[in-house]
Amino acid sequence: MSALRPDLAIIARHIEPGARVLDIGCGSGDLMATLRAEKQVDARGLEIDAAMVSAAVGRGLPVVQGDAGHDLANYPSGSFGYAVLSQALQTMDRPADVLEQLLRIGGKAFVSFPNFAHWRVRANLALRGRMPVNRALPESWHETPNIHHLTIADFRSLAGERKMRIERSWYLTGGEQRADWLANLLAEQAVFLLSR
Amino acid sequence: MDERFGPDRKVRLLGPVALDSGRTFAPVEIAYETYGALNADASNAVLVCHALTGDQYCASDHPLTGKPGWWARMVGPGKPIDTDRFCVICANVLGSCMGSSGPSSEDPATGQPYGMEFPVITIGDMVRAQELLVTHLGIDRLHAVVGGSMGGMQTLAWAALFPQRVARAVVIASAARHSAQNIAFHEVGRQAIMADPKWRGGAYYAENDPPTAGLSVARMAAHITYLSEAGLTEKFGRRLQDRADKSFGFDADFQVESYLRYQGLSFTGRFDANSYLYITRAMDYFDLADPHEGRLARAFADTATRFCLVSFDSDWLYPTAESRRIVHALNGAGADVSFVELSSPFGHDAFLLDNPELDRVVSGFLGAGA
């Protein structure tokens, strides 16, 4: 796949041609454009930022400006094969409800997020007593859109509580995929494929 | 040279148009303009629909005012609706007064102007008349229908009535129904016209002394709804016009008053009071969900048309919530839909004004997958 962000490249690789995909928080539509061009996927987008939406529509992509926090309720159940929520779960007011919506709208859901249990984050907090600022979490605490930090272990536990099945998982460090071993300590980002 | 295409065209079509009221209307005269060339397979036609007080002169100078077309910034060579690529059609709506059949045109049955004998029409009726024109031009499927405000209502009606003839629909600063507030403002305008003694029950054409006072007040009231409070404050504030002090009388002391009076008066030079009654009524009756038990999604069931909706954050006449309602319905119908709320200080009028984001959205949407 072309120069997609690494978590998006994993998602793009695992969506089959011709699928129907709702990309939530699609930005200016990089994933959608790739899916449409390379896999004839019927991809639709939802994005909160008007400038991003204009950019995506300007390149011919069907994107609706809206807030995943409440607008997902308006999408009919089972209307998509996949719902994608990349790097946005930690910005949601009610992340668990959003996950429920993803699985209601799409049969399956891809979710990617930065792992707050990465060893550098832990070291920052433990040794310097400061909130982390790094590749995966680039803004300082008072500017970050992230309001619900989570870890890979947290995500697994929430999925269990909500009876969501984790079909697959991928872990990334420095943009490279890594083994599952000690992922909660060593991975900067995670990508999960959920279903019911 | 195909006489059907070019500036300042007019055609008499036999029709009839089956009106929503149950009546039929024929023959139908439609005045229109086209810009750019229709391609060999007639697949590059873009129909532009005008707003309440607009007309077919979207990209050429207005014959009565001499001013540039109302969407000259949007329609033209290399512009967002690119006449180098598209054959753009803009028609004066049924009921209006710039050459299409309306209350001021001659009733062939009597040889007199229709006046109030003109049938009450709807947005759907306007679209049915346009459909006759599109057929006359030899076009099966429009590459796009584009409209703002009432033009957006026509665009939605096109997609609902003739889905197989509309590949793309661009709906700007519009709504799928007229709200009680919208109807209320229109009623103020109509009452102003009908209260003018010169209105004479609509039969004023012979006198050559039309109800300009009433029409001017109607326009003033409507014009306020096209602007925003912030825009008015920025433009006029409480500044006085050509004087140092208040007159303690009822002259136009404030700049905003003389601005409105000018807007009202200049409007009467180019618009017919009866047309204003008929067209505002058509808008008031507009509710696309009405024939579908109030379920807007059903108006677009199984549509293959791609939709793009744009609203402006300072538009209180057709606020963003109305566009969102359409977007939700289209999502419910599984339609391919884009939507963005753009920022502008200019209220409802923003769709007529310079807005680079709007340009980008419209040109991108029209160009993609062509």
Coordinates of C-alpha atoms in Angstrom, one line a residue:
Chain A
M1 CA 0.0 0.0 0.0
S2 CA 1.2 3.5 -0.7
A3 CA 2.5 5.9 1.9
L4 CA -0.3 5.4 4.4
R5 CA 0.3 5.9 8.2
P6 CA 1.4 2.5 9.5
D7 CA -1.7 1.7 11.4
L8 CA -3.8 2.6 8.4
A9 CA -1.6 0.5 6.1
I10 CA -2.4 -2.6 8.3
I11 CA -6.1 -1.8 8.2
A12 CA -6.1 -1.3 4.4
R13 CA -4.2 -4.6 4.0
H14 CA -6.9 -6.5 5.8
I15 CA -10.0 -5.2 4.2
E16 CA -11.2 -7.3 1.3
P17 CA -11.9 -5.8 -2.2
G18 CA -15.4 -4.4 -2.7
A19 CA -16.2 -4.1 1.0
R20 CA -18.3 -1.3 2.5
V21 CA -16.3 0.8 5.0
L22 CA -17.1 3.7 7.2
D23 CA -14.0 5.5 8.2
I24 CA -14.7 7.5 11.4
G25 CA -12.3 10.4 11.9
C26 CA -11.2 10.0 8.3
G27 CA -9.2 13.3 8.2
S28 CA -8.6 14.3 4.7
G29 CA -9.4 10.8 3.5
D30 CA -6.0 9.0 2.9
L31 CA -7.3 5.6 3.9
M32 CA -10.5 6.0 1.9
A33 CA -8.7 7.1 -1.2
T34 CA -6.4 4.1 -1.0
L35 CA -9.2 1.7 -0.4
R36 CA -11.3 3.1 -3.2
A37 CA -8.4 3.2 -5.7
E38 CA -6.7 -0.1 -4.9
K39 CA -9.6 -2.3 -3.7
Q40 CA -12.7 -0.8 -5.2
V41 CA -14.0 -0.4 -1.7
D42 CA -17.2 1.7 -1.1
A43 CA -15.6 3.9 1.6
R44 CA -17.5 6.6 3.4
G45 CA -16.1 9.0 5.9
L46 CA -17.1 10.9 9.0
E47 CA -14.8 13.8 10.2
I48 CA -15.3 16.6 12.7
D49 CA -12.9 19.2 11.3
A50 CA -14.5 21.3 8.5
A51 CA -11.2 22.0 6.7
M52 CA -10.4 18.3 6.6
V53 CA -13.9 17.5 5.2
S54 CA -13.5 20.2 2.5
A55 CA -10.1 18.7 1.6
A56 CA -11.6 15.2 1.4
V57 CA -14.7 16.2 -0.6
G58 CA -12.4 18.3 -2.8
R59 CA -10.6 15.1 -3.8
G60 CA -13.9 13.4 -4.6
L61 CA -14.5 11.4 -1.4
P62 CA -17.9 11.1 0.3
V63 CA -17.3 12.6 3.7
V64 CA -19.8 13.9 6.2
Q65 CA -18.9 16.4 8.8
G66 CA -19.9 15.2 12.1
D67 CA -19.0 14.2 15.7
A68 CA -18.5 10.5 16.2
G69 CA -19.6 11.1 19.9
H70 CA -23.2 11.5 18.9
D71 CA -23.7 11.3 15.1
L72 CA -22.9 7.6 14.8
A73 CA -26.3 6.9 16.3
N74 CA -27.8 8.1 13.0
Y75 CA -26.2 5.4 10.9
P76 CA -28.4 2.3 10.3
S77 CA -27.4 -1.0 11.9
G78 CA -25.3 -3.3 9.8
S79 CA -25.0 -0.7 7.0
F80 CA -21.2 -1.3 6.6
G81 CA -19.0 -4.3 6.5
Y82 CA -16.3 -2.5 8.5
A83 CA -16.2 0.6 10.8
V84 CA -12.7 2.1 11.2
L85 CA -11.7 4.3 14.2
S86 CA -8.1 5.1 13.9
Q87 CA -6.2 7.1 16.6
A88 CA -9.4 8.6 17.9
L89 CA -10.8 6.3 20.6
Q90 CA -8.8 8.2 23.2
T91 CA -10.4 11.5 22.2
M92 CA -14.0 10.3 22.6
D93 CA -16.2 11.3 25.5
R94 CA -17.6 7.8 25.9
P95 CA -15.2 5.4 24.2
A96 CA -17.0 2.3 25.2
D97 CA -20.3 3.6 23.7
V98 CA -18.4 4.5 20.5
L99 CA -17.1 0.9 20.3
E100 CA -20.7 -0.4 20.7
Q101 CA -21.7 1.9 17.8
L102 CA -18.9 0.7 15.6
L103 CA -20.0 -2.9 16.0
R104 CA -23.7 -1.9 15.5
I105 CA -22.9 -0.1 12.2
G106 CA -20.2 -2.4 10.8
G107 CA -20.0 -6.1 11.1
K108 CA -16.4 -5.7 12.1
A109 CA -14.4 -2.8 13.5
F110 CA -10.8 -1.8 13.2
V111 CA -9.6 0.3 16.1
S112 CA -6.1 1.8 16.5
F113 CA -4.8 3.8 19.4
P114 CA -1.5 4.9 21.1
N115 CA -0.6 2.6 24.0
F116 CA -0.2 4.6 27.2
A117 CA 1.6 1.6 28.8
H118 CA 4.6 1.8 26.5
W119 CA 7.8 1.7 28.6
R120 CA 8.8 5.2 27.7
V121 CA 5.5 6.6 28.9
R122 CA 5.9 4.6 32.1
A123 CA 9.5 5.8 32.5
N124 CA 8.5 9.4 32.0
L125 CA 5.9 9.1 34.7
A126 CA 8.0 7.0 37.1
L127 CA 11.3 8.8 36.8
R128 CA 10.5 12.3 35.7
G129 CA 7.0 12.6 37.1
R130 CA 5.8 14.2 33.8
M131 CA 3.1 13.3 31.4
P132 CA 4.6 11.9 28.2
V133 CA 5.3 13.8 25.0
N134 CA 6.6 11.5 22.3
R135 CA 6.0 10.2 18.7
A136 CA 2.7 8.6 19.5
L137 CA 1.5 11.3 22.0
P138 CA 3.0 14.5 20.5
E139 CA 1.0 17.2 22.4
S140 CA 1.7 18.2 26.0
W141 CA -1.0 17.4 28.6
H142 CA -2.8 20.8 28.3
E143 CA -3.1 20.7 24.5
T144 CA -3.8 17.1 23.8
P145 CA -7.2 16.1 22.3
N146 CA -6.8 12.8 24.2
I147 CA -9.1 12.7 27.2
H148 CA -9.3 9.0 27.8
H149 CA -5.8 7.5 27.7
L150 CA -5.7 3.8 27.5
T151 CA -3.4 0.8 27.3
I152 CA -3.4 -2.4 25.3
A153 CA -4.4 -4.3 28.5
D154 CA -7.2 -1.8 29.2
F155 CA -8.6 -2.3 25.7
R156 CA -8.5 -6.0 26.0
S157 CA -10.3 -5.8 29.3
L158 CA -13.0 -3.5 28.0
A159 CA -13.6 -5.7 25.0
G160 CA -14.0 -8.6 27.4
E161 CA -16.5 -6.8 29.6
R162 CA -18.5 -5.7 26.6
K163 CA -18.5 -9.2 25.1
M164 CA -16.6 -8.0 22.0
R165 CA -14.5 -10.5 20.2
I166 CA -10.9 -9.5 19.4
E167 CA -10.3 -11.3 16.0
R168 CA -6.8 -10.0 15.4
S169 CA -4.3 -7.6 16.8
W170 CA -1.2 -5.9 15.5
Y171 CA 1.4 -3.9 17.4
L172 CA 3.7 -1.1 16.2
T173 CA 6.8 0.6 17.4
G174 CA 8.5 3.3 15.4
G175 CA 6.1 2.6 12.6
E176 CA 7.3 -1.1 12.3
Q177 CA 5.2 -4.0 13.2
R178 CA 6.5 -6.0 16.1
A179 CA 5.9 -9.3 17.8
D180 CA 3.1 -9.8 20.4
W181 CA 5.7 -10.5 23.1
L182 CA 5.3 -8.0 26.0
A183 CA 3.3 -5.8 23.6
N184 CA 1.7 -3.8 26.5
L185 CA 5.2 -2.7 27.5
L186 CA 7.0 -2.5 24.2
A187 CA 4.4 -1.3 21.6
E188 CA 3.7 2.4 20.9
Q189 CA 0.5 1.7 19.1
A190 CA -2.0 -1.1 18.6
V191 CA -4.5 -2.1 16.0
F192 CA -7.4 -4.3 16.8
L193 CA -10.0 -6.0 14.7
L194 CA -13.2 -6.5 16.7
S195 CA -16.4 -8.4 16.0
R196 CA -19.4 -9.7 18.0
Chain B
M1 CA -25.3 25.9 -34.7
D2 CA -27.9 24.4 -32.5
E3 CA -30.4 27.1 -31.6
R4 CA -31.3 25.4 -28.4
F5 CA -28.0 26.4 -26.8
G6 CA -26.5 29.7 -25.9
P7 CA -27.3 32.9 -23.9
D8 CA -30.8 34.3 -23.7
R9 CA -32.9 31.4 -25.0
K10 CA -36.6 30.9 -24.7
V11 CA -38.7 28.0 -25.6
R12 CA -42.4 27.1 -25.6
L13 CA -42.9 23.5 -24.6
L14 CA -46.2 21.8 -25.1
G15 CA -46.1 20.1 -21.7
P16 CA -48.3 19.8 -19.9
V17 CA -46.8 20.0 -16.5
A18 CA -48.9 17.9 -14.0
L19 CA -49.0 20.2 -11.0
D20 CA -49.0 19.1 -7.4
S21 CA -52.3 20.9 -6.9
G22 CA -54.0 18.4 -9.3
R23 CA -54.2 20.9 -12.1
T24 CA -52.2 20.8 -15.3
F25 CA -50.4 23.6 -16.9
A26 CA -49.7 24.1 -20.6
P27 CA -48.1 25.4 -22.7
V28 CA -45.0 26.1 -20.7
E29 CA -42.6 28.9 -21.6
I30 CA -39.1 28.6 -20.2
A31 CA -36.4 31.2 -20.5
Y32 CA -32.9 29.9 -20.0
E33 CA -29.2 30.3 -20.7
T34 CA -26.6 27.7 -21.5
Y35 CA -22.8 28.2 -21.2
G36 CA -20.2 25.8 -22.5
A37 CA -20.7 23.0 -25.0
L38 CA -22.7 19.8 -24.6
N39 CA -20.4 16.9 -25.4
A40 CA -21.2 14.2 -28.0
D41 CA -22.9 11.8 -25.6
A42 CA -24.7 14.6 -23.7
S43 CA -23.1 13.5 -20.4
N44 CA -21.6 16.8 -19.3
A45 CA -24.7 18.9 -18.5
V46 CA -24.9 20.7 -15.2
L47 CA -28.2 22.3 -14.3
V48 CA -27.9 25.3 -12.0
C49 CA -31.0 26.2 -10.0
H50 CA -31.6 29.7 -8.9
A51 CA -32.9 31.1 -5.6
L52 CA -36.2 32.9 -4.9
T53 CA -35.3 36.2 -6.5
G54 CA -32.7 34.8 -8.9
D55 CA -33.1 34.1 -12.6
Q56 CA -31.4 32.5 -15.5
Y57 CA -28.6 35.0 -15.7
C58 CA -26.2 33.2 -13.4
A59 CA -23.1 33.9 -15.4
S60 CA -23.9 36.7 -17.8
D61 CA -24.8 40.3 -17.1
H62 CA -28.4 41.0 -16.1
P63 CA -30.4 42.6 -18.9
L64 CA -32.3 44.9 -16.5
T65 CA -29.7 45.9 -13.9
G66 CA -26.5 45.5 -16.0
K67 CA -24.9 43.8 -13.0
P68 CA -22.8 40.6 -13.4
G69 CA -24.7 37.3 -13.1
W70 CA -25.7 36.2 -9.5
W71 CA -23.2 33.3 -9.6
A72 CA -20.6 34.7 -12.0
R73 CA -18.0 33.9 -9.5
M74 CA -18.9 30.2 -9.5
V75 CA -19.9 29.5 -13.1
G76 CA -17.5 30.2 -16.0
P77 CA -14.3 29.0 -17.7
G78 CA -11.9 27.5 -15.1
K79 CA -14.3 28.3 -12.3
P80 CA -15.7 25.7 -9.8
I81 CA -18.5 25.0 -12.2
D82 CA -16.2 25.0 -15.2
T83 CA -17.8 25.9 -18.5
D84 CA -14.7 24.6 -20.3
R85 CA -15.8 21.1 -19.1
F86 CA -19.5 21.3 -18.5
C87 CA -22.5 22.5 -20.4
V88 CA -24.2 24.6 -17.8
I89 CA -27.9 25.3 -18.0
C90 CA -29.7 27.8 -15.9
A91 CA -33.5 28.3 -16.4
N92 CA -35.9 30.9 -15.0
V93 CA -38.3 29.0 -12.8
L94 CA -42.0 28.4 -13.5
G95 CA -43.9 31.2 -11.9
S96 CA -41.1 33.8 -12.2
C97 CA -41.0 36.9 -14.3
M98 CA -37.9 36.9 -16.4
G99 CA -39.4 35.1 -19.4
S100 CA -40.7 31.8 -18.0
S101 CA -44.4 31.3 -17.6
G102 CA -45.6 33.2 -14.6
P103 CA -48.4 35.5 -13.4
S104 CA -47.2 38.4 -15.6
S105 CA -47.1 36.3 -18.8
E106 CA -50.0 36.3 -21.2
D107 CA -52.6 33.6 -20.8
P108 CA -53.1 32.2 -24.3
A109 CA -56.8 31.5 -23.5
T110 CA -57.6 35.2 -22.8
G111 CA -54.8 37.2 -24.3
Q112 CA -54.4 38.9 -20.9
P113 CA -51.7 38.4 -18.2
Y114 CA -52.6 35.5 -15.9
G115 CA -52.4 37.6 -12.7
M116 CA -53.9 35.5 -9.9
E117 CA -55.4 33.1 -12.5
F118 CA -51.9 31.6 -12.6
P119 CA -52.1 28.2 -10.9
V120 CA -50.4 27.9 -7.5
I121 CA -47.2 26.0 -8.1
T122 CA -44.7 24.0 -6.0
I123 CA -41.0 23.4 -6.0
G124 CA -41.8 20.0 -7.6
D125 CA -43.8 21.8 -10.4
M126 CA -40.8 24.0 -11.1
V127 CA -38.7 20.9 -11.4
R128 CA -41.2 19.1 -13.7
A129 CA -41.1 22.1 -16.0
Q130 CA -37.3 22.1 -16.0
E131 CA -37.4 18.4 -16.8
L132 CA -39.3 19.2 -20.0
L133 CA -36.5 21.6 -20.9
V134 CA -33.8 19.1 -20.2
T135 CA -35.6 16.6 -22.4
H136 CA -36.0 19.3 -25.1
L137 CA -32.2 19.8 -24.9
G138 CA -31.6 16.1 -25.6
I139 CA -30.1 15.3 -22.2
D140 CA -31.1 12.0 -20.5
R141 CA -28.9 12.3 -17.5
L142 CA -27.5 15.4 -15.9
H143 CA -23.9 15.2 -14.7
A144 CA -25.1 17.3 -11.8
V145 CA -27.9 19.5 -10.5
V146 CA -26.6 22.4 -8.3
G147 CA -28.5 24.9 -6.3
G148 CA -28.4 27.2 -3.2
S149 CA -31.4 28.1 -1.0
M150 CA -34.5 27.6 -3.1
G151 CA -32.2 26.2 -5.8
G152 CA -31.1 23.6 -3.3
M153 CA -34.8 22.7 -2.8
Q154 CA -35.2 22.2 -6.5
T155 CA -32.0 20.1 -6.5
L156 CA -33.4 17.8 -3.8
A157 CA -36.7 17.6 -5.6
W158 CA -34.9 16.7 -8.8
A159 CA -33.1 13.9 -7.0
A160 CA -36.4 12.7 -5.5
L161 CA -38.6 13.0 -8.6
F162 CA -36.1 12.0 -11.3
P163 CA -33.3 10.0 -9.6
Q164 CA -32.3 8.2 -12.8
R165 CA -31.7 11.6 -14.5
V166 CA -29.4 13.1 -11.8
A167 CA -25.9 11.7 -11.3
R168 CA -24.9 14.3 -8.6
A169 CA -26.7 16.7 -6.5
V170 CA -25.1 19.8 -4.8
V171 CA -27.4 21.4 -2.2
I172 CA -26.1 24.6 -0.6
A173 CA -27.6 26.5 2.3
S174 CA -30.9 24.8 1.9
A175 CA -33.5 22.5 3.5
A176 CA -35.9 19.7 2.8
R177 CA -38.8 21.6 4.2
H178 CA -39.8 25.1 5.0
S179 CA -39.9 25.7 8.7
A180 CA -42.7 27.6 10.5
Q181 CA -40.3 30.5 10.9
N182 CA -39.5 30.5 7.2
I183 CA -43.3 30.5 6.4
A184 CA -43.8 33.3 8.9
F185 CA -41.3 35.6 7.2
H186 CA -42.8 34.8 3.8
E187 CA -46.3 35.6 5.0
V188 CA -45.1 39.1 6.2
G189 CA -43.8 39.7 2.7
R190 CA -47.0 38.5 1.0
Q191 CA -49.2 40.6 3.3
A192 CA -47.1 43.7 2.6
I193 CA -47.7 43.2 -1.1
M194 CA -51.4 42.4 -0.8
A195 CA -51.9 45.4 1.6
D196 CA -50.6 47.8 -1.1
P197 CA -53.7 49.4 -2.8
K198 CA -51.8 49.2 -6.0
W199 CA -51.8 45.4 -5.9
R200 CA -55.5 45.4 -7.0
G201 CA -56.1 41.8 -6.4
G202 CA -53.1 41.0 -8.6
A203 CA -54.6 42.7 -11.7
Y204 CA -52.2 45.6 -11.9
Y205 CA -50.5 44.9 -15.2
A206 CA -52.7 47.1 -17.4
E207 CA -52.2 50.2 -15.1
N208 CA -48.4 50.3 -15.5
D209 CA -48.3 51.3 -11.8
P210 CA -47.3 48.1 -9.8
P211 CA -47.4 47.7 -6.0
T212 CA -43.8 48.7 -5.6
A213 CA -44.2 49.9 -2.0
G214 CA -45.5 46.5 -0.9
L215 CA -42.9 44.5 -2.8
S216 CA -40.2 46.7 -1.5
V217 CA -41.2 46.1 2.1
A218 CA -41.4 42.3 1.4
R219 CA -37.9 42.4 0.0
M220 CA -36.6 44.4 3.0
A221 CA -38.1 41.9 5.5
A222 CA -36.7 39.0 3.5
H223 CA -33.3 40.6 3.1
I224 CA -32.8 40.7 6.8
T225 CA -33.1 37.0 6.9
Y226 CA -30.4 36.6 4.4
L227 CA -27.8 38.3 6.6
S228 CA -26.4 37.7 10.0
E229 CA -26.5 39.9 13.1
A230 CA -22.7 39.9 13.2
G231 CA -22.5 40.8 9.5
L232 CA -25.0 43.6 9.9
T233 CA -23.2 44.9 13.0
E234 CA -19.9 44.8 11.2
K235 CA -21.2 46.5 8.1
F236 CA -23.4 49.2 9.7
G237 CA -23.5 49.1 13.5
R238 CA -25.6 52.0 14.7
R239 CA -23.9 54.4 12.4
L240 CA -26.0 57.3 11.0
Q241 CA -26.4 58.0 7.3
D242 CA -25.3 61.4 5.9
R243 CA -26.0 63.2 9.1
A244 CA -24.3 64.0 12.4
D245 CA -27.3 63.6 14.7
K246 CA -30.6 61.7 14.9
S247 CA -33.5 63.6 13.2
F248 CA -36.1 62.6 15.8
G249 CA -38.3 61.7 12.8
F250 CA -38.8 58.7 10.5
D251 CA -36.2 59.4 7.8
A252 CA -33.6 56.8 7.3
D253 CA -31.3 58.0 10.1
F254 CA -29.3 54.8 10.3
Q255 CA -27.1 53.4 7.6
V256 CA -28.8 50.0 7.9
E257 CA -32.2 51.7 7.2
S258 CA -31.0 53.3 3.9
Y259 CA -29.3 50.1 2.9
L260 CA -32.6 48.2 3.3
R261 CA -34.6 50.9 1.6
Y262 CA -32.2 50.7 -1.3
Q263 CA -32.3 46.9 -1.5
G264 CA -36.1 47.0 -1.4
L265 CA -36.5 49.7 -4.1
S266 CA -33.9 48.4 -6.5
F267 CA -35.6 45.0 -6.3
T268 CA -38.9 46.4 -7.6
G269 CA -37.2 47.4 -10.8
R270 CA -36.5 43.8 -11.7
F271 CA -39.1 41.6 -10.0
D272 CA -42.9 41.2 -10.3
A273 CA -44.9 41.3 -7.1
N274 CA -47.2 38.5 -8.1
S275 CA -44.2 36.3 -8.9
Y276 CA -43.0 37.0 -5.4
L277 CA -46.4 35.7 -4.0
Y278 CA -46.3 32.6 -6.1
I279 CA -42.7 31.6 -5.5
T280 CA -42.7 32.2 -1.8
R281 CA -45.9 30.1 -1.6
A282 CA -44.1 27.3 -3.5
M283 CA -41.3 27.4 -1.0
D284 CA -43.7 27.3 1.9
Y285 CA -45.4 24.2 0.6
F286 CA -42.0 22.5 0.2
D287 CA -41.7 19.4 2.5
L288 CA -40.0 16.5 0.7
A289 CA -40.9 14.0 3.4
D290 CA -44.6 14.9 3.2
P291 CA -45.6 12.4 0.5
H292 CA -43.6 9.7 2.5
E293 CA -45.5 9.8 5.8
G294 CA -42.9 12.2 7.1
R295 CA -40.0 9.8 6.5
L296 CA -37.4 11.8 4.5
A297 CA -35.2 8.8 3.9
R298 CA -38.0 7.3 1.8
A299 CA -37.9 10.2 -0.6
F300 CA -34.4 8.9 -1.5
A301 CA -34.9 5.1 -1.2
D302 CA -32.4 3.2 -3.4
T303 CA -31.0 6.4 -4.9
A304 CA -27.9 6.1 -7.0
T305 CA -27.4 9.9 -7.0
R306 CA -24.4 11.2 -5.2
F307 CA -25.1 14.0 -2.8
C308 CA -23.1 16.9 -1.5
L309 CA -24.5 19.3 1.1
V310 CA -23.0 22.5 2.3
S311 CA -24.3 24.8 5.1
F312 CA -22.9 28.0 6.6
D313 CA -22.5 28.4 10.4
S314 CA -24.1 31.9 10.4
D315 CA -27.1 31.0 8.3
W316 CA -30.2 31.2 10.5
L317 CA -32.7 31.0 7.7
Y318 CA -31.6 27.5 6.6
P319 CA -29.4 26.5 9.6
T320 CA -27.0 23.6 9.6
A321 CA -29.5 21.4 11.5
E322 CA -31.7 21.4 8.4
S323 CA -28.8 20.1 6.3
R324 CA -27.9 17.5 8.9
R325 CA -31.5 16.3 8.8
I326 CA -31.1 15.6 5.1
V327 CA -27.7 14.0 5.6
H328 CA -29.2 11.6 8.2
A329 CA -32.0 10.7 5.8
L330 CA -29.5 10.1 3.0
N331 CA -27.4 7.9 5.4
G332 CA -30.5 6.0 6.2
A333 CA -31.2 5.5 2.6
G334 CA -27.6 4.2 2.1
A335 CA -26.9 7.1 -0.3
D336 CA -23.4 8.4 -1.2
V337 CA -23.4 11.7 0.7
S338 CA -20.9 14.4 1.6
F339 CA -21.6 17.2 4.0
V340 CA -19.7 20.1 5.4
E341 CA -20.6 23.2 7.5
L342 CA -18.4 26.1 6.3
S343 CA -17.6 29.1 8.3
S344 CA -18.7 32.6 7.1
P345 CA -19.9 35.8 8.8
F346 CA -22.3 36.5 6.0
G347 CA -25.4 34.5 7.0
H348 CA -27.6 32.8 4.3
D349 CA -26.1 35.1 1.6
A350 CA -22.7 33.3 2.0
F351 CA -23.5 30.9 -0.8
L352 CA -23.5 33.8 -3.3
L353 CA -20.2 35.3 -2.0
D354 CA -16.6 34.5 -2.3
N355 CA -15.7 31.4 -0.3
P356 CA -12.6 29.4 -1.4
E357 CA -13.7 26.4 0.7
L358 CA -17.1 26.3 -1.1
D359 CA -15.2 26.5 -4.4
R360 CA -13.0 23.6 -3.5
V361 CA -15.9 21.4 -2.3
V362 CA -18.0 22.1 -5.4
S363 CA -15.3 21.7 -8.0
G364 CA -13.9 18.6 -6.3
F365 CA -17.3 17.0 -6.0
L366 CA -18.3 17.8 -9.6
G367 CA -14.9 16.6 -11.0
A368 CA -14.5 13.4 -9.1
G369 CA -15.2 10.2 -11.0
A370 CA -16.5 12.1 -14.0

